[in-house]
Coordinates of C-alpha atoms in Angstrom, one line a residue:
Chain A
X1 CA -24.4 -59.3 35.4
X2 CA -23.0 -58.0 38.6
X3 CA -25.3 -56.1 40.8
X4 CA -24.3 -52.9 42.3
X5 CA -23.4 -52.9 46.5
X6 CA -26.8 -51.1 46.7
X7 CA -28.8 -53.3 45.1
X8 CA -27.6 -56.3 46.8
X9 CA -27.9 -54.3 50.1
X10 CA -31.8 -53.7 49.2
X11 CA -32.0 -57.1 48.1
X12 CA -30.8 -59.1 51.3
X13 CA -32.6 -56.3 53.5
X14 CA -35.4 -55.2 51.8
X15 CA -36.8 -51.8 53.7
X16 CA -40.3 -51.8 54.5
X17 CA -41.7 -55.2 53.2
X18 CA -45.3 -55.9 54.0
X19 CA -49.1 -54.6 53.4
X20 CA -51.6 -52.1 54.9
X21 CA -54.9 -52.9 55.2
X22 CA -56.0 -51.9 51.4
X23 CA -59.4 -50.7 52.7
X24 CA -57.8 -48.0 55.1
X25 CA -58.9 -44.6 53.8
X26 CA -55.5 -43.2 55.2
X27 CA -53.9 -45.9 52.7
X28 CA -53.2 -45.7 49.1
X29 CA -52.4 -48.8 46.4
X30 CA -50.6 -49.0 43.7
X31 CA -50.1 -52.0 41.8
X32 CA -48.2 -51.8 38.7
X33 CA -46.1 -54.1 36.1
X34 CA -47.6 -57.6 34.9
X35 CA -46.6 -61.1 35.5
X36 CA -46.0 -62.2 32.5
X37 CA -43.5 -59.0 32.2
X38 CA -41.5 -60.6 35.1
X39 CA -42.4 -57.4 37.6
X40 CA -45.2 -56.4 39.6
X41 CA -44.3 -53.5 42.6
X42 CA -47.0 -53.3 45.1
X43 CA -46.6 -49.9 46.8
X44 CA -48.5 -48.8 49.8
X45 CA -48.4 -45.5 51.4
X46 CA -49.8 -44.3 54.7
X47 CA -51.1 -40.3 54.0
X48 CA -52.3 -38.1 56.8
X49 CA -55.4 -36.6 55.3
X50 CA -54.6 -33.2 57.2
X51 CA -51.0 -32.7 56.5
X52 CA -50.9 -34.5 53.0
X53 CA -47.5 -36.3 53.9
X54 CA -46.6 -39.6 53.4
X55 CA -46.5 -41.1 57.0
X56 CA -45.3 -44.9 55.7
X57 CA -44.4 -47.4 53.1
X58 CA -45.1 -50.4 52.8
X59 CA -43.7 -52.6 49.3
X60 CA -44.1 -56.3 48.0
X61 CA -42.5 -56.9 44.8
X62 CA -42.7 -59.7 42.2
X63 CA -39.2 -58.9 39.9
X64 CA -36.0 -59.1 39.8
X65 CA -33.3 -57.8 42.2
X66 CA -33.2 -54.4 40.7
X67 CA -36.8 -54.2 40.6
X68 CA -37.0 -55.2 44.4
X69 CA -34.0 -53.0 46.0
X70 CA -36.1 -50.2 43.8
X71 CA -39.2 -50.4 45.5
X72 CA -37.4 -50.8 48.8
X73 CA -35.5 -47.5 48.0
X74 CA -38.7 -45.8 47.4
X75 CA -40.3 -46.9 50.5
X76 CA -38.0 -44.7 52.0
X77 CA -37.7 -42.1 49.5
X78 CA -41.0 -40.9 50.3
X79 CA -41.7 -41.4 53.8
X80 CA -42.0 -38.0 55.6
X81 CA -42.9 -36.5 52.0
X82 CA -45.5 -34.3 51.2
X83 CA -47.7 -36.0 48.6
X84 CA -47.1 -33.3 45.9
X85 CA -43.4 -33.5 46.2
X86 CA -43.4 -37.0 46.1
X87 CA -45.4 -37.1 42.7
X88 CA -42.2 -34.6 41.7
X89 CA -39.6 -38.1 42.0
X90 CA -38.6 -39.2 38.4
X91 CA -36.7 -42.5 37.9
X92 CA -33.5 -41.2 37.4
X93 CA -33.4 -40.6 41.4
X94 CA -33.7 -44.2 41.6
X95 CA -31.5 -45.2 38.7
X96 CA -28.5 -43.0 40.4
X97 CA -29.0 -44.1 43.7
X98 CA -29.0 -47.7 43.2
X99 CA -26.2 -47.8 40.3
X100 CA -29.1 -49.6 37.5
X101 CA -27.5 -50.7 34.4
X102 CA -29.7 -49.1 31.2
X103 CA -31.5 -53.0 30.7
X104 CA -32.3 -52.1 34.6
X105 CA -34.1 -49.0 34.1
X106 CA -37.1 -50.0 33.2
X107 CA -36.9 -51.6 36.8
X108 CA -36.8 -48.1 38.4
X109 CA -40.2 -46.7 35.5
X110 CA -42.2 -48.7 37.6
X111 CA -40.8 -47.6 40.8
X112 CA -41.6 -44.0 40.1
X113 CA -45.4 -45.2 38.7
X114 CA -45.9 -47.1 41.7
X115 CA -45.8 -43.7 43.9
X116 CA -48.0 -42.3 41.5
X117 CA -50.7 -44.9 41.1
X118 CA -50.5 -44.8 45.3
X119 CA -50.8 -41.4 44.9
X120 CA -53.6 -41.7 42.8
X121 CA -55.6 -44.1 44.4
X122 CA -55.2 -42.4 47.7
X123 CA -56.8 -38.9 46.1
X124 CA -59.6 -40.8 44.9
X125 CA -61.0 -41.3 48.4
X126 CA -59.7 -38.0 49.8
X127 CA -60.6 -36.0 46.9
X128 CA -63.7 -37.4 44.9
X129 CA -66.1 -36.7 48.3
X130 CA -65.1 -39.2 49.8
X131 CA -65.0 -38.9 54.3
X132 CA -61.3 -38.1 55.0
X133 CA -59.9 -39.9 57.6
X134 CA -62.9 -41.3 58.9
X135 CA -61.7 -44.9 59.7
X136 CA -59.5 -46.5 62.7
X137 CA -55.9 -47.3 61.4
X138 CA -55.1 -50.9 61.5
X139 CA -51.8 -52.0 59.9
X140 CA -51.0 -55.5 58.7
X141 CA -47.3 -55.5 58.7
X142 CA -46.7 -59.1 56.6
Chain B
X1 CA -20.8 -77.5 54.3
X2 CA -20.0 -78.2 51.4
X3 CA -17.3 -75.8 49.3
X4 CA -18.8 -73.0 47.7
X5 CA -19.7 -71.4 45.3
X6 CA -21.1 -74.8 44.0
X7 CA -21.4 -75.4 40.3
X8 CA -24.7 -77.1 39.6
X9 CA -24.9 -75.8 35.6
X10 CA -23.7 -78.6 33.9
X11 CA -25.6 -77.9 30.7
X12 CA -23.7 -75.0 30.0
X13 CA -20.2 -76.5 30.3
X14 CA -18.5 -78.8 32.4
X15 CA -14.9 -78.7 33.8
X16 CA -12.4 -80.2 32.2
X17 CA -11.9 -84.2 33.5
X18 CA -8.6 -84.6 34.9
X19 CA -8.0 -87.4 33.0
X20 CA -8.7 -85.4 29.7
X21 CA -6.5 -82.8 30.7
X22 CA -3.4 -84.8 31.4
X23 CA -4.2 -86.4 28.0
X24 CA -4.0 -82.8 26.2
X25 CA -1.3 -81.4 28.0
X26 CA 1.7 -83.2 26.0
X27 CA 0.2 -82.1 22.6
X28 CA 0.6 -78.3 23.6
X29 CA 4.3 -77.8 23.1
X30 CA 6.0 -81.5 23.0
X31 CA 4.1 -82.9 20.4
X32 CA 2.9 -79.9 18.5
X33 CA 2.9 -81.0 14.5
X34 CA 0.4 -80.3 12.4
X35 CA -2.0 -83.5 11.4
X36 CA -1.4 -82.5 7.9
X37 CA 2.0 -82.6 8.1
X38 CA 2.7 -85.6 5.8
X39 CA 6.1 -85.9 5.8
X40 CA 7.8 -85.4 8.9
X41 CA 7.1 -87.3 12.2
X42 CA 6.0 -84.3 14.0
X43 CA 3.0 -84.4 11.6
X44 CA 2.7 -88.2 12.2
X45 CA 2.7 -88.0 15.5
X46 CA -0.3 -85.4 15.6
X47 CA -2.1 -87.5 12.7
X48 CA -2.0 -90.6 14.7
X49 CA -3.7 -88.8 18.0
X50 CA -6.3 -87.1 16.1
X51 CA -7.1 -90.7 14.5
X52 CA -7.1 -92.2 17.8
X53 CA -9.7 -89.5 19.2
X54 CA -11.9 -90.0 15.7
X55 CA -12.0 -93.7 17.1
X56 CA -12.9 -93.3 20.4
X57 CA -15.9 -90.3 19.1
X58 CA -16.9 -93.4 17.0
X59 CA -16.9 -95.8 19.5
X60 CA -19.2 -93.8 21.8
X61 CA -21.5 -93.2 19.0
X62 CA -21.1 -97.0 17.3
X63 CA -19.8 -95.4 14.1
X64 CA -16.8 -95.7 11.7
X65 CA -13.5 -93.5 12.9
X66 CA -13.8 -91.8 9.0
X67 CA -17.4 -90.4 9.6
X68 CA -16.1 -88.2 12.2
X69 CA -15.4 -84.6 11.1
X70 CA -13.6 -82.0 13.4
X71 CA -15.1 -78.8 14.1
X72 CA -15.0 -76.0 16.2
X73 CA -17.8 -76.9 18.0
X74 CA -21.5 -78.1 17.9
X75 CA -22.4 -74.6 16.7
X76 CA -20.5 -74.6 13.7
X77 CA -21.3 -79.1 13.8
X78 CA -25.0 -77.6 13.2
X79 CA -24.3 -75.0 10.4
X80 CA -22.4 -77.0 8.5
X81 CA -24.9 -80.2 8.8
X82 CA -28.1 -77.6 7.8
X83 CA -26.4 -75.3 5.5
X84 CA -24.1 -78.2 3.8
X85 CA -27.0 -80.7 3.2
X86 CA -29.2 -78.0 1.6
X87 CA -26.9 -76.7 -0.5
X88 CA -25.6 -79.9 -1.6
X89 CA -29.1 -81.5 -2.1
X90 CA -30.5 -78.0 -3.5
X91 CA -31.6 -79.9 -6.5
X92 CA -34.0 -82.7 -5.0
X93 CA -35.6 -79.8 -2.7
X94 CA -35.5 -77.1 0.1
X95 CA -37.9 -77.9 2.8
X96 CA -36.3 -78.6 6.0
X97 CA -38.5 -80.4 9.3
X98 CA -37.3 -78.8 12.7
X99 CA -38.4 -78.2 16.2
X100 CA -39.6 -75.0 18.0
X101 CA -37.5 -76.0 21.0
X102 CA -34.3 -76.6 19.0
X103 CA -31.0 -75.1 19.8
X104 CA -30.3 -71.3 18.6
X105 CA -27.7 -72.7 16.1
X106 CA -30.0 -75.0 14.6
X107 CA -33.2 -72.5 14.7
X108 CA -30.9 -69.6 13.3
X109 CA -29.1 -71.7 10.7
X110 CA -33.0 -72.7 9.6
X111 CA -34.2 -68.9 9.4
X112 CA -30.6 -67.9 7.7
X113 CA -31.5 -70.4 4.8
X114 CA -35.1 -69.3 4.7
X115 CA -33.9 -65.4 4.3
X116 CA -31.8 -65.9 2.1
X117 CA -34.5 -67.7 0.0
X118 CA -32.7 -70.9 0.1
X119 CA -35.1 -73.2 2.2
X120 CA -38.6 -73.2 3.4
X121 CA -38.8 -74.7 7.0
X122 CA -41.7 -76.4 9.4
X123 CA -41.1 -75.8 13.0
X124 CA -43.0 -78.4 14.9
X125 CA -44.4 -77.7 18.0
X126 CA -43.7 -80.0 21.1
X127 CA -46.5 -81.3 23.7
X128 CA -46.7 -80.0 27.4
X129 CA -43.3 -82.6 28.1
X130 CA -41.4 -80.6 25.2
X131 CA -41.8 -83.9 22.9
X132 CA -41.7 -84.1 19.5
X133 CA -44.5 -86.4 18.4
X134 CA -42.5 -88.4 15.4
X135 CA -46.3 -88.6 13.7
X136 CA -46.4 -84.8 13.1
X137 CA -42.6 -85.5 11.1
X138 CA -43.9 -87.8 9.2
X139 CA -47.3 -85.3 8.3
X140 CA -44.4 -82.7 7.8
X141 CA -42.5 -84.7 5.4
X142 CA -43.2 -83.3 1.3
X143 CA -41.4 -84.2 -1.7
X144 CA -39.8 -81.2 -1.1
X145 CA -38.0 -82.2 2.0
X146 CA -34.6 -82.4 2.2
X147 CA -33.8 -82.3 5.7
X148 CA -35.3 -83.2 9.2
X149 CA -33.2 -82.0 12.2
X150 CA -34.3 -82.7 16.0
X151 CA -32.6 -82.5 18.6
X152 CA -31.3 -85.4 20.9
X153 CA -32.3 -84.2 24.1
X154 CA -33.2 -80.7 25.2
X155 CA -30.5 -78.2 26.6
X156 CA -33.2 -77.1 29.0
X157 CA -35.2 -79.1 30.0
X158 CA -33.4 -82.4 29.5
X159 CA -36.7 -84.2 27.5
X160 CA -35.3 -86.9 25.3
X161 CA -37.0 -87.2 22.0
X162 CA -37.9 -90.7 20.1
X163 CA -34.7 -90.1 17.9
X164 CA -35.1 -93.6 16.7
X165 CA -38.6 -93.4 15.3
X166 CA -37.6 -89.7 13.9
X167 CA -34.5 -91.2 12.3
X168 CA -36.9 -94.2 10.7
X169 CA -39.5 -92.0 9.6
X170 CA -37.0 -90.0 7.8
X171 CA -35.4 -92.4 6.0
X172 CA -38.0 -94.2 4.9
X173 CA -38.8 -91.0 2.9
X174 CA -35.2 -90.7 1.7
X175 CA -34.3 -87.5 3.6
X176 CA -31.6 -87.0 5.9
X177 CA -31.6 -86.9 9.4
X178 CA -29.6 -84.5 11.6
X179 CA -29.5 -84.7 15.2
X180 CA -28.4 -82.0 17.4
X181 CA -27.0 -84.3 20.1
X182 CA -24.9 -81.9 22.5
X183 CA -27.1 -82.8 25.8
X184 CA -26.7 -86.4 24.8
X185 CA -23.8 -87.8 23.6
X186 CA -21.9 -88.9 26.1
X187 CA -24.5 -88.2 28.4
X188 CA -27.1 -91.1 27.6
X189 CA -26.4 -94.2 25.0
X190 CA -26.5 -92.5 21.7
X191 CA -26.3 -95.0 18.5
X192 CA -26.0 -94.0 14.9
X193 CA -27.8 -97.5 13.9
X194 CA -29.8 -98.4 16.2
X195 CA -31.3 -94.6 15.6
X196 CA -31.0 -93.7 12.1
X197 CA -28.8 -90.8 12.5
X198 CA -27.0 -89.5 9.1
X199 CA -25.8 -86.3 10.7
X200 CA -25.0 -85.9 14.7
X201 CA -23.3 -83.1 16.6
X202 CA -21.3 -83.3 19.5
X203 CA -19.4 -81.0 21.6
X204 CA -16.3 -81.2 24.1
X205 CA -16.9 -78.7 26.9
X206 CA -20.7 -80.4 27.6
X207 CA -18.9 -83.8 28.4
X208 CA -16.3 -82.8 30.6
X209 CA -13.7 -81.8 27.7
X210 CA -12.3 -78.5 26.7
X211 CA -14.2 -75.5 24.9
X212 CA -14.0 -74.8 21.0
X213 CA -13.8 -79.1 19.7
X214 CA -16.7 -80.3 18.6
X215 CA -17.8 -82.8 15.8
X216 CA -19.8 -84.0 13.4
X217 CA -20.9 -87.6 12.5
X218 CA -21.3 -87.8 8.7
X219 CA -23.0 -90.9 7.4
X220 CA -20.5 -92.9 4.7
X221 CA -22.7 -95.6 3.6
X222 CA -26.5 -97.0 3.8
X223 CA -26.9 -93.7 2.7
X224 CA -24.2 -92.1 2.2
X225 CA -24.7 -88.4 2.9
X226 CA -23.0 -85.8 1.6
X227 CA -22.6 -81.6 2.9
X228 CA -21.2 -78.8 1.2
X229 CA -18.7 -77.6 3.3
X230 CA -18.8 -73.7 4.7
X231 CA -15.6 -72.7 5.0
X232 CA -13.0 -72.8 2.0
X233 CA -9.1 -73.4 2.4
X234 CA -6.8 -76.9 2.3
X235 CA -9.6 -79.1 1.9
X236 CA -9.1 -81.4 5.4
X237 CA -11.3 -83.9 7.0
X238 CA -12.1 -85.0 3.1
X239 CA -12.9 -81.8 2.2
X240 CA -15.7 -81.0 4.2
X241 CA -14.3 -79.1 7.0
X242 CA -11.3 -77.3 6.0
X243 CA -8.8 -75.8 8.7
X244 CA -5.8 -77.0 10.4
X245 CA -6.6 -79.1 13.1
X246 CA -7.1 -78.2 16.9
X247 CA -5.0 -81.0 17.6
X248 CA -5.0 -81.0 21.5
X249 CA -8.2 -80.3 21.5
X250 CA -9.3 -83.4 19.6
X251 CA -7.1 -85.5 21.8
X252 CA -9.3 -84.1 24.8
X253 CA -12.6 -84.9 22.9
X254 CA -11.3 -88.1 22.2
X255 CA -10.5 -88.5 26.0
X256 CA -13.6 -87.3 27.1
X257 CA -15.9 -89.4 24.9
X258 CA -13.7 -92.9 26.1
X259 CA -14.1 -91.9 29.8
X260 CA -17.8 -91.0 28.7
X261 CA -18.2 -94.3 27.5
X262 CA -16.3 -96.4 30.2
X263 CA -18.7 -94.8 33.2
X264 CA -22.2 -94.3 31.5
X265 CA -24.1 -96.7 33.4
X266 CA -22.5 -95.8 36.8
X267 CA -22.8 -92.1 36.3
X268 CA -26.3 -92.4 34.9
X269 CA -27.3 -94.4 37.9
X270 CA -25.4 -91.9 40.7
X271 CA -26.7 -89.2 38.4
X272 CA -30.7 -90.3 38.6
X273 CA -30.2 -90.5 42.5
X274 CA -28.8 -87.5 43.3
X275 CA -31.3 -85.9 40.7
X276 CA -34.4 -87.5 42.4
X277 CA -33.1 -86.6 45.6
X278 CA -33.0 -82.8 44.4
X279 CA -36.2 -82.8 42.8
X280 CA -38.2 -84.6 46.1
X281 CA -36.0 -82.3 48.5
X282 CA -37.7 -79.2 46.6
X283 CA -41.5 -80.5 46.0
X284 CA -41.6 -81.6 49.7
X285 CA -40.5 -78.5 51.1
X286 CA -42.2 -75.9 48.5
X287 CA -46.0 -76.2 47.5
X288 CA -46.8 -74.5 43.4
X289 CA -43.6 -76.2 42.0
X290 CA -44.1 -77.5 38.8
X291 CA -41.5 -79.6 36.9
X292 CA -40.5 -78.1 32.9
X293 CA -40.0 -81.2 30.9
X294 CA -40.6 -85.1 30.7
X295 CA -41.1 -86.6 34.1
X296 CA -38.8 -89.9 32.8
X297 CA -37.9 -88.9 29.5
X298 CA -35.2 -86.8 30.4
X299 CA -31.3 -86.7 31.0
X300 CA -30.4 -87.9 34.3
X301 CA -29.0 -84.5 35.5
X302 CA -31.7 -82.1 34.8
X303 CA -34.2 -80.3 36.9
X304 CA -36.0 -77.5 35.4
X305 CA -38.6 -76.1 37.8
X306 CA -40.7 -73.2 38.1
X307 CA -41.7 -71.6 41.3
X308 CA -44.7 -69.8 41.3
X309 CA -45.0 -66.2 42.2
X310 CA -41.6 -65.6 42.6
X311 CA -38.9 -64.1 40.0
X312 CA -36.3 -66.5 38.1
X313 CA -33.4 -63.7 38.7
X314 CA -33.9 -62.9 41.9
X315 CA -34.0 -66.2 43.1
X316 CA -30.6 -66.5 41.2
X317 CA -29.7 -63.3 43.0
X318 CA -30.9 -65.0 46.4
X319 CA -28.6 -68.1 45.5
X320 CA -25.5 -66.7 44.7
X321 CA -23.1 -69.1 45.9
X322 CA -25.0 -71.8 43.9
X323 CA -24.5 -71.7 39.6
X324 CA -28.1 -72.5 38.1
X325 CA -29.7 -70.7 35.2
X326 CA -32.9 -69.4 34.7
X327 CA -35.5 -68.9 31.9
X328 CA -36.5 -65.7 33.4
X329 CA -36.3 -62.8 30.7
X330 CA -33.7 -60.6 32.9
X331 CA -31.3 -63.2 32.4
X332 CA -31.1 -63.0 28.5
X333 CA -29.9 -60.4 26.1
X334 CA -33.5 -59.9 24.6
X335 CA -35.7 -59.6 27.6
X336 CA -38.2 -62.7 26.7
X337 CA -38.7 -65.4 29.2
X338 CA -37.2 -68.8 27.6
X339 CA -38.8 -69.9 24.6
X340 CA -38.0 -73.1 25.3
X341 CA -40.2 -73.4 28.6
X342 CA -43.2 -70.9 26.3
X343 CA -43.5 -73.9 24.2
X344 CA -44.5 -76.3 26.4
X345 CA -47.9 -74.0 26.9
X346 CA -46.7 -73.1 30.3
X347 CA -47.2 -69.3 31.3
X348 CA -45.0 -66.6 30.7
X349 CA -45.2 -65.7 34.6
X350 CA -44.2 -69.0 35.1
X351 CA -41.3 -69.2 32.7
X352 CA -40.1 -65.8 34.1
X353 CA -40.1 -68.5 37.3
X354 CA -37.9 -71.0 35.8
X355 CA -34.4 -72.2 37.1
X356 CA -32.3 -75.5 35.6
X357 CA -30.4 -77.3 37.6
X358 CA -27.8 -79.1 35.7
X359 CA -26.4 -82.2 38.1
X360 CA -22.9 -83.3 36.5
X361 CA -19.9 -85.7 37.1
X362 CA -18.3 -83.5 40.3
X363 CA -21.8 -83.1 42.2
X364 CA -22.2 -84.9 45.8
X365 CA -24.6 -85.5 47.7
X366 CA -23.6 -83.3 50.3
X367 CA -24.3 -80.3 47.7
X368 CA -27.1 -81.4 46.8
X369 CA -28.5 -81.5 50.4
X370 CA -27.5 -77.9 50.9
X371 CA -28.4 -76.3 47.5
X372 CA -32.3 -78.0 48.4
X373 CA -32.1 -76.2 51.7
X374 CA -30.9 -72.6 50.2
X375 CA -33.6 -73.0 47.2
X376 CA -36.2 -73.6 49.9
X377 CA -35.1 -70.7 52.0
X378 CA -34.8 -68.2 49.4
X379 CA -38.1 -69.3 47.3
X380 CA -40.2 -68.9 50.9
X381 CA -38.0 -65.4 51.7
X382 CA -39.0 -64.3 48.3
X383 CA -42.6 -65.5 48.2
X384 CA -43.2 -63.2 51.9
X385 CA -41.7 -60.3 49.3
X386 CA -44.1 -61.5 46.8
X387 CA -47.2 -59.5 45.9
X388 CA -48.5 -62.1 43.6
X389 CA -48.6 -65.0 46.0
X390 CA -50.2 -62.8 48.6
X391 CA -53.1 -62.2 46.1
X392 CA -53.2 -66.3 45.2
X393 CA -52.9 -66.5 48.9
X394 CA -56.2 -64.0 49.5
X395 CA -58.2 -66.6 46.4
X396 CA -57.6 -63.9 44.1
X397 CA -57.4 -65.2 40.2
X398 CA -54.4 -64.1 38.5
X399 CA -55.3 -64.5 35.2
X400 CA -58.5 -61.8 36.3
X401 CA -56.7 -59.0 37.0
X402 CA -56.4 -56.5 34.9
X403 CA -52.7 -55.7 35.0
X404 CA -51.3 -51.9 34.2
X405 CA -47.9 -52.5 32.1
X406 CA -46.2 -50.0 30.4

């Protein structure tokens, strides 16, 4: 199969590879896929508690070239996003960006649910009572 | 540096030999008769180079020249072994003994029979090594049993079976014995005797000949077997395979199997090196590599290994001026991980992590000092990408997690 120019560009130069400290409040996880599927996206996003937008990305991705230029392409799809329009991103985005063949698609599903389950985990400290914004930052960029 | 890209896939085909192709080329347009041409010498001509090539298949296999039957291929070599011998025997029985690591064409010719309601079959399962153990044929064996095909050696992951204790067990009982010996022929000393074999295919293109020949042993005598044939028409090769005959491609199987034979040994042993040197380069350099298949039981060019936590196609992706294959599911129509490597109990994450390197004729050292440095490279890129060996790196169990697929 030949990969699109995108792809390979994501692929060779992956955007915003690493990890945040998981126990940040400020950062949310999402882990999605399964190894024995052949893809697991790790997204990580940095959200100001105050403004609600997505300061920074972080990714690390078990997959296959389309599922790592996907999660690169995300990471900066959403930076300066607010958190509600960034739950608003559907695959197709990603599918038309990065040229995905249909067996690919898949590839960019668990893109988009990565950004939710971030999303989601996030809210659950910010919105379940939890202190907003209460500890230090302290990256670990990997 | 060596040239690139490099072609280190040798299990899927193999470029045509020099010396094979200067043997085909006069057959294309000079000497063009048809082998059934009886009464011209055009037709002679062609009849005399396709006996030549059936000698020199029988030579490398230590059979007669009239047991070889010309096919299109070991595809159609397998159908017509499995589908002829159960027709033709449909009167003693219908239970056939296989493998679960088998070839598609063999596995698919099985379930065709057993849909059709012509056969009822026993997939054996192989040990962590991909080994058949020949006990389990002989538990296998009924009065029913009409057929046992195994493999020679696996396509990949190069373990070679005990063929000769198969082929005993097997006719002991009276029931045929077809071996699927693509990986092998040519490749590793492959005897009809010494290893009970009634039925063998063998393909060009794996040993260094051209795409679409193939053959297939029959046995004449002590037994003689006999096969229904599949196709019907002007009744050649006795009547078994009809079809007129890809003349130039015979002569280039012929070719191939006489060179095969002449430079076994030599190969083998420049083979095994360069292999080894492959396979140490990697573990050295890379810790959680495990090896897919025998650890000396194997063909002297294979390498299957899996690297843990990081994706079979993207390594591919990462290694683009080298030609491996992978067992990972994005490489394959059907988006399972090889089945192949799943039999051998290893885990589907890890068969997802699969590659095969396939070390062949044209292969120097020189390549196989930079492909170690560019899987090293890549595998350690990847596995900084990789959010599985961060977790394995932070003690966390894999197998705990509770993983959210769609």
């Amino acid at each position: 199969m030949a990969y699109s120019d995108k792809v390979i560009d994501h692929y060779n130069n992956p955007r915003n590879v690493g990890s945040f400290d998981k126990s940040d409040a400020d950062v949310g996880t999402g882990i999605v896929g399964a190894p024995e599927c052949g893809d697991v996206m790790k997204l990580q996003l940095r959200i100001n508690p105050e403004s609600r937008m997505i300061e920074d990305a972080r990714f690390k991705t078990f997959g296959c070239g389309s599922a790592i230029a996907s999660s690169s392409y995300v990471t900066e799809l959403v930076k300066g996003k607010h958190i509600d329009e960034a739950m608003t991103i559907r695959n197709t985005v990603i599918v038309k960006e990065l040229n995905l063949p249909p067996v690919k698609i898949h590839c960019s599903v668990l893109a988009e649910d990565a950004i939710k389950a971030a999303i989601g985990d996030w809210k659950k400290h910010h919105e379940d009572g939890a202190p907003a914004a209460a500890e230090p930052r302290k990256a670990q960029e990997g | 540096m060596p040239k690139l890209p490099i072609y280190m896939d040798n299990h899927a085909t193999t470029p045509v030999d020099q010396r094979v192709l200067e043997a085909m080329l006069p057959y294309f347009s000079e000497k063009f008769g048809n082998a059934a041409s009886r009464n011209h010498s055009f037709g002679w001509e062609a009849e005399e180079a396709v006996d030549r090539a059936r000698g020199q298949i029988a030579q490398l296999i230590n059979a007669k020249s009239k047991e070889i039957i010309f096919t299109s291929g070991a595809t159609e070599s397998d159908n017509l072994a499995i589908k002829g011998v159960v027709e033709f025997y449909r009167e003693k029985g219908d239970h056939i003994v296989t493998c679960v690591t088998e070839h598609k064409a063999v596995l698919d010719s099985c379930r065709a029979l057993e849909r059709a309601g012509k056969a009822s079959v026993t997939y054996l399962p192989v040990d962590k090594y991909g080994m058949v153990d020949p006990d389990a044929v002989r538990k296998a064996l009924t009065d029913r049993t009409v057929l046992v095909t195994i493999m020679y050696a696996n396509n990949e992951i190069g373990t070679i079976h005990p063929v000769a204790e198969i082929g005993r067990i097997a006719r002991e009982r009276g029931v045929v014995f077809h071996c699927d010996a693509v990986q092998a022929a040519g490749k590793i000393p492959v005897d009809v005797e010494r290893d009970n074999i009634d039925l063998l295919s063998i393909s060009a293109h794996k040993i260094y000949g051209p795409k679409g020949v193939g053959a297939l042993y029959v046995r004449s005598r002590g037994p003689r077997v006999r096969i229904t044939p599949q196709m019907d028409g002007g009744g050649h090769e006795r009547g078994m395979r009809s079809g007129t005959l890809n003349v130039t491609g015979i002569v280039g199987l012929g070719k191939a199997c006489e060179v095969a034979a002449s430079e076994m040994a030599e190969e083998n042993r420049r083979l095994l090196d360069l292999r080894d040197k492959l396979q140490a380069g990697i573990f050295e350099r890379l810790d959680e590599v495990s090896l897919n298949g025998h650890p000396t039981e194997r063909l002297p060019g294979n390498l299957n290994v899996s690297f843990a936590y990081v994706e079979g196609e993207s390594l591919l992706m990462g290694l683009h001026d080298i030609a491996v294959s992978s067992g990972s599911a994005c490489t394959s129509a059907t988006l399972e991980p090889s089945y192949v490597i799943r039999a051998l109990g290893v885990s589907d994450e890890l068969a997802h992590s699969s590659i095969r390197f396939g070390l062949g004729r044209f292969n120097t050292e020189e390549e196989v000092d930079f492909v170690t440095g560019r899987v090293t490279h890549e595998v350690k890129r990847l596995r900084e990408m990789s959010p599985l060996y961060e977790m394995a790196r932070d003690g966390i169990d894999l197998k705990s997690v509770q993983w959210k697929a769609e």
